[in-house]
Amino acid sequence: MTSSDLLFDSRPGANPDRSRLRNRKAVLGQINSAGQMGRAAIARSLGLSTQAVSNIIADLEAEGLLIERGAQSAGRGLPAVQYAVNPEGGFALGVEIRPDVLLTSLVDLGGRPRATRRKVLTDLAPDKIVNQVLQLRDQMLRECGVKPDRLLGAGIVMPGPFGATGLSGQASDLPGWQTIDVPALFGEALERAVVVSNDANAAAMAERFGAAQGLTDYAFLYFGAGLGLGLVHHGQLVEGTFGNAGEIGNLPVMTKHGLKPLEQMVSRVSAQSALAAHGPLDIDALDRLCDVADPDLMRWLGTACDALGQALGVIENLFDPQTVILGGAMPALILDHLAQGTPLPELSVSNRPDATLPRLQRGTSGRMTATFGAAALILNRAFTTQTTAL
């Protein structure tokens, strides 16, 4: 049985089996949160017997998921052996599928990216992309010297909306994917646990290790090909019935040409369209144009800031976040310009004198934030007793 089986076994079973799996995750999660802990401290924090915790730790140690990290004296008696999560004990595969590129990452159990890959896409057929994911996975495993049985699972993220909806057919969609059972497709190919999410949600969770560190309620505006919104409330993703909460790209905003969808005014596709005279533009090219204050780009940024200000008021008044964070596949210079140049609505619940955080700021996770967030979906399942808790 692999580490993936031991952490993600979802086969029907008796209550004792499910309780054992929950307790294993609880112990692993408690140690991960604390950095290192002894048996007695874990038992007290989880309300388990010391013997039960000892048995679980022995199993997790044998599987390579925990390692000893010295001993700590707590008064009388022998010093308590401390246990920590073994970063080499397991790995998660992160996969981000955009309309133009495939991004993958291999992240260890400590949350550190060990390898990344990027491949330009010319064919979005599901079977073609699955084959490319398998190839990139194998390359990264070989590069890092990781045995396949150490792979816990794969997080797959892509633009929403999921399923056939009234928003289908947008430029940021993945054509032909609306009716695909994505978890089954990748689960069968990878033979591992698979978690599927939209890119904005994954990016929002990845930013917990960046600008959102220590925050419980925030919004993350994600620049992929289009524009998505990840919402975190009390540390949990707000996903909606079908995983489509936060589809903000079609929010109507007022422009000099009347009402337009937000995504047509604020997105990478929007910027590339406004700068069509410059020819094809990737992220690095946009970065160079911003660095020299290209007039066409500056004009686009002006209209983008106006539109974003309108959307910001809607997000703040509906969600009441601690802050709104910008990030994703856009140059940092452009994100900084948007964060600093967007007019902050006065008629907002976030316009308050006791605010301690910027209402709008740039994230720190970088261009691959959703890819790393995809891997984090798997790591969080290893450390939480509720699979929907991230």
JSON list of N, CA and C in Angstrom, two decimals, residues 336-368:
[
{"chain": "A", "resi": 336, "resn": "ASP", "atom": "N", "xyz": [1.28, 45.95, -9.76]},
{"chain": "A", "resi": 336, "resn": "ASP", "atom": "CA", "xyz": [1.54, 47.08, -8.86]},
{"chain": "A", "resi": 336, "resn": "ASP", "atom": "C", "xyz": [0.80, 48.33, -9.34]},
{"chain": "A", "resi": 337, "resn": "HIS", "atom": "N", "xyz": [0.83, 48.55, -10.65]},
{"chain": "A", "resi": 337, "resn": "HIS", "atom": "CA", "xyz": [0.14, 49.73, -11.21]},
{"chain": "A", "resi": 337, "resn": "HIS", "atom": "C", "xyz": [-1.36, 49.64, -10.93]},
{"chain": "A", "resi": 338, "resn": "LEU", "atom": "N", "xyz": [-1.93, 48.45, -11.13]},
{"chain": "A", "resi": 338, "resn": "LEU", "atom": "CA", "xyz": [-3.35, 48.27, -10.87]},
{"chain": "A", "resi": 338, "resn": "LEU", "atom": "C", "xyz": [-3.67, 48.47, -9.39]},
{"chain": "A", "resi": 339, "resn": "ALA", "atom": "N", "xyz": [-2.83, 47.91, -8.51]},
{"chain": "A", "resi": 339, "resn": "ALA", "atom": "CA", "xyz": [-3.07, 48.02, -7.07]},
{"chain": "A", "resi": 339, "resn": "ALA", "atom": "C", "xyz": [-2.98, 49.46, -6.59]},
{"chain": "A", "resi": 340, "resn": "GLN", "atom": "N", "xyz": [-2.05, 50.22, -7.18]},
{"chain": "A", "resi": 340, "resn": "GLN", "atom": "CA", "xyz": [-1.84, 51.59, -6.72]},
{"chain": "A", "resi": 340, "resn": "GLN", "atom": "C", "xyz": [-2.71, 52.61, -7.45]},
{"chain": "A", "resi": 341, "resn": "GLY", "atom": "N", "xyz": [-3.10, 52.28, -8.71]},
{"chain": "A", "resi": 341, "resn": "GLY", "atom": "CA", "xyz": [-3.84, 53.25, -9.51]},
{"chain": "A", "resi": 341, "resn": "GLY", "atom": "C", "xyz": [-5.34, 53.08, -9.53]},
{"chain": "A", "resi": 342, "resn": "THR", "atom": "N", "xyz": [-5.84, 51.99, -8.96]},
{"chain": "A", "resi": 342, "resn": "THR", "atom": "CA", "xyz": [-7.29, 51.76, -8.95]},
{"chain": "A", "resi": 342, "resn": "THR", "atom": "C", "xyz": [-7.96, 52.67, -7.92]},
{"chain": "A", "resi": 343, "resn": "PRO", "atom": "N", "xyz": [-8.97, 53.43, -8.34]},
{"chain": "A", "resi": 343, "resn": "PRO", "atom": "CA", "xyz": [-9.67, 54.28, -7.37]},
{"chain": "A", "resi": 343, "resn": "PRO", "atom": "C", "xyz": [-10.45, 53.44, -6.37]},
{"chain": "A", "resi": 344, "resn": "LEU", "atom": "N", "xyz": [-10.26, 53.72, -5.09]},
{"chain": "A", "resi": 344, "resn": "LEU", "atom": "CA", "xyz": [-10.94, 52.96, -4.04]},
{"chain": "A", "resi": 344, "resn": "LEU", "atom": "C", "xyz": [-12.33, 53.56, -3.80]},
{"chain": "A", "resi": 345, "resn": "PRO", "atom": "N", "xyz": [-13.39, 52.78, -3.98]},
{"chain": "A", "resi": 345, "resn": "PRO", "atom": "CA", "xyz": [-14.74, 53.32, -3.81]},
{"chain": "A", "resi": 345, "resn": "PRO", "atom": "C", "xyz": [-14.98, 53.85, -2.39]},
{"chain": "A", "resi": 346, "resn": "GLU", "atom": "N", "xyz": [-15.57, 55.02, -2.30]},
{"chain": "A", "resi": 346, "resn": "GLU", "atom": "CA", "xyz": [-15.90, 55.57, -0.98]},
{"chain": "A", "resi": 346, "resn": "GLU", "atom": "C", "xyz": [-17.10, 54.85, -0.38]},
{"chain": "A", "resi": 347, "resn": "LEU", "atom": "N", "xyz": [-18.09, 54.49, -1.23]},
{"chain": "A", "resi": 347, "resn": "LEU", "atom": "CA", "xyz": [-19.29, 53.82, -0.74]},
{"chain": "A", "resi": 347, "resn": "LEU", "atom": "C", "xyz": [-19.03, 52.33, -0.61]},
{"chain": "A", "resi": 348, "resn": "SER", "atom": "N", "xyz": [-18.24, 51.98, 0.39]},
{"chain": "A", "resi": 348, "resn": "SER", "atom": "CA", "xyz": [-17.84, 50.60, 0.60]},
{"chain": "A", "resi": 348, "resn": "SER", "atom": "C", "xyz": [-17.72, 50.32, 2.09]},
{"chain": "A", "resi": 349, "resn": "VAL", "atom": "N", "xyz": [-18.09, 49.11, 2.50]},
{"chain": "A", "resi": 349, "resn": "VAL", "atom": "CA", "xyz": [-17.93, 48.73, 3.90]},
{"chain": "A", "resi": 349, "resn": "VAL", "atom": "C", "xyz": [-16.47, 48.62, 4.29]},
{"chain": "A", "resi": 350, "resn": "SER", "atom": "N", "xyz": [-15.59, 48.50, 3.28]},
{"chain": "A", "resi": 350, "resn": "SER", "atom": "CA", "xyz": [-14.15, 48.41, 3.56]},
{"chain": "A", "resi": 350, "resn": "SER", "atom": "C", "xyz": [-13.50, 49.77, 3.74]},
{"chain": "A", "resi": 351, "resn": "ASN", "atom": "N", "xyz": [-14.24, 50.85, 3.48]},
{"chain": "A", "resi": 351, "resn": "ASN", "atom": "CA", "xyz": [-13.73, 52.20, 3.67]},
{"chain": "A", "resi": 351, "resn": "ASN", "atom": "C", "xyz": [-13.98, 52.58, 5.12]},
{"chain": "A", "resi": 352, "resn": "ARG", "atom": "N", "xyz": [-13.03, 52.23, 5.98]},
{"chain": "A", "resi": 352, "resn": "ARG", "atom": "CA", "xyz": [-13.21, 52.43, 7.42]},
{"chain": "A", "resi": 352, "resn": "ARG", "atom": "C", "xyz": [-11.91, 52.92, 8.05]},
{"chain": "A", "resi": 353, "resn": "PRO", "atom": "N", "xyz": [-12.01, 53.77, 9.07]},
{"chain": "A", "resi": 353, "resn": "PRO", "atom": "CA", "xyz": [-10.81, 54.36, 9.66]},
{"chain": "A", "resi": 353, "resn": "PRO", "atom": "C", "xyz": [-9.94, 53.38, 10.43]},
{"chain": "A", "resi": 354, "resn": "ASP", "atom": "N", "xyz": [-10.50, 52.25, 10.86]},
{"chain": "A", "resi": 354, "resn": "ASP", "atom": "CA", "xyz": [-9.72, 51.30, 11.66]},
{"chain": "A", "resi": 354, "resn": "ASP", "atom": "C", "xyz": [-9.10, 50.18, 10.83]},
{"chain": "A", "resi": 355, "resn": "ALA", "atom": "N", "xyz": [-9.12, 50.33, 9.51]},
{"chain": "A", "resi": 355, "resn": "ALA", "atom": "CA", "xyz": [-8.53, 49.31, 8.64]},
{"chain": "A", "resi": 355, "resn": "ALA", "atom": "C", "xyz": [-7.02, 49.24, 8.86]},
{"chain": "A", "resi": 356, "resn": "THR", "atom": "N", "xyz": [-6.49, 48.03, 8.96]},
{"chain": "A", "resi": 356, "resn": "THR", "atom": "CA", "xyz": [-5.06, 47.85, 9.19]},
{"chain": "A", "resi": 356, "resn": "THR", "atom": "C", "xyz": [-4.33, 47.30, 7.96]},
{"chain": "A", "resi": 357, "resn": "LEU", "atom": "N", "xyz": [-5.09, 46.92, 6.94]},
{"chain": "A", "resi": 357, "resn": "LEU", "atom": "CA", "xyz": [-4.50, 46.35, 5.73]},
{"chain": "A", "resi": 357, "resn": "LEU", "atom": "C", "xyz": [-4.88, 47.19, 4.52]},
{"chain": "A", "resi": 358, "resn": "PRO", "atom": "N", "xyz": [-4.06, 47.18, 3.46]},
{"chain": "A", "resi": 358, "resn": "PRO", "atom": "CA", "xyz": [-4.47, 47.85, 2.23]},
{"chain": "A", "resi": 358, "resn": "PRO", "atom": "C", "xyz": [-5.75, 47.20, 1.70]},
{"chain": "A", "resi": 359, "resn": "ARG", "atom": "N", "xyz": [-6.64, 47.99, 1.15]},
{"chain": "A", "resi": 359, "resn": "ARG", "atom": "CA", "xyz": [-7.86, 47.42, 0.58]},
{"chain": "A", "resi": 359, "resn": "ARG", "atom": "C", "xyz": [-7.55, 46.62, -0.68]},
{"chain": "A", "resi": 360, "resn": "LEU", "atom": "N", "xyz": [-6.54, 47.04, -1.42]},
{"chain": "A", "resi": 360, "resn": "LEU", "atom": "CA", "xyz": [-6.14, 46.36, -2.65]},
{"chain": "A", "resi": 360, "resn": "LEU", "atom": "C", "xyz": [-4.63, 46.27, -2.68]},
{"chain": "A", "resi": 361, "resn": "GLN", "atom": "N", "xyz": [-4.09, 45.07, -2.91]},
{"chain": "A", "resi": 361, "resn": "GLN", "atom": "CA", "xyz": [-2.64, 44.89, -2.91]},
{"chain": "A", "resi": 361, "resn": "GLN", "atom": "C", "xyz": [-2.23, 43.77, -3.85]},
{"chain": "A", "resi": 362, "resn": "ARG", "atom": "N", "xyz": [-0.96, 43.78, -4.21]},
{"chain": "A", "resi": 362, "resn": "ARG", "atom": "CA", "xyz": [-0.42, 42.70, -5.05]},
{"chain": "A", "resi": 362, "resn": "ARG", "atom": "C", "xyz": [-0.01, 41.53, -4.18]},
{"chain": "A", "resi": 363, "resn": "GLY", "atom": "N", "xyz": [-0.27, 40.32, -4.66]},
{"chain": "A", "resi": 363, "resn": "GLY", "atom": "CA", "xyz": [0.18, 39.12, -3.97]},
{"chain": "A", "resi": 363, "resn": "GLY", "atom": "C", "xyz": [1.65, 38.88, -4.20]},
{"chain": "A", "resi": 364, "resn": "THR", "atom": "N", "xyz": [2.18, 37.87, -3.53]},
{"chain": "A", "resi": 364, "resn": "THR", "atom": "CA", "xyz": [3.62, 37.60, -3.61]},
{"chain": "A", "resi": 364, "resn": "THR", "atom": "C", "xyz": [3.94, 36.21, -4.16]},
{"chain": "A", "resi": 365, "resn": "SER", "atom": "N", "xyz": [2.90, 35.45, -4.55]},
{"chain": "A", "resi": 365, "resn": "SER", "atom": "CA", "xyz": [3.15, 34.07, -4.96]},
{"chain": "A", "resi": 365, "resn": "SER", "atom": "C", "xyz": [3.65, 33.92, -6.40]},
{"chain": "A", "resi": 366, "resn": "GLY", "atom": "N", "xyz": [3.53, 34.97, -7.22]},
{"chain": "A", "resi": 366, "resn": "GLY", "atom": "CA", "xyz": [4.09, 34.93, -8.55]},
{"chain": "A", "resi": 366, "resn": "GLY", "atom": "C", "xyz": [3.19, 34.29, -9.60]},
{"chain": "A", "resi": 367, "resn": "ARG", "atom": "N", "xyz": [3.77, 34.08, -10.78]},
{"chain": "A", "resi": 367, "resn": "ARG", "atom": "CA", "xyz": [2.99, 33.63, -11.94]},
{"chain": "A", "resi": 367, "resn": "ARG", "atom": "C", "xyz": [2.46, 32.22, -11.80]},
{"chain": "A", "resi": 368, "resn": "MET", "atom": "N", "xyz": [3.14, 31.39, -11.02]},
{"chain": "A", "resi": 368, "resn": "MET", "atom": "CA", "xyz": [2.72, 30.00, -10.90]},
{"chain": "A", "resi": 368, "resn": "MET", "atom": "C", "xyz": [1.91, 29.75, -9.64]}
]
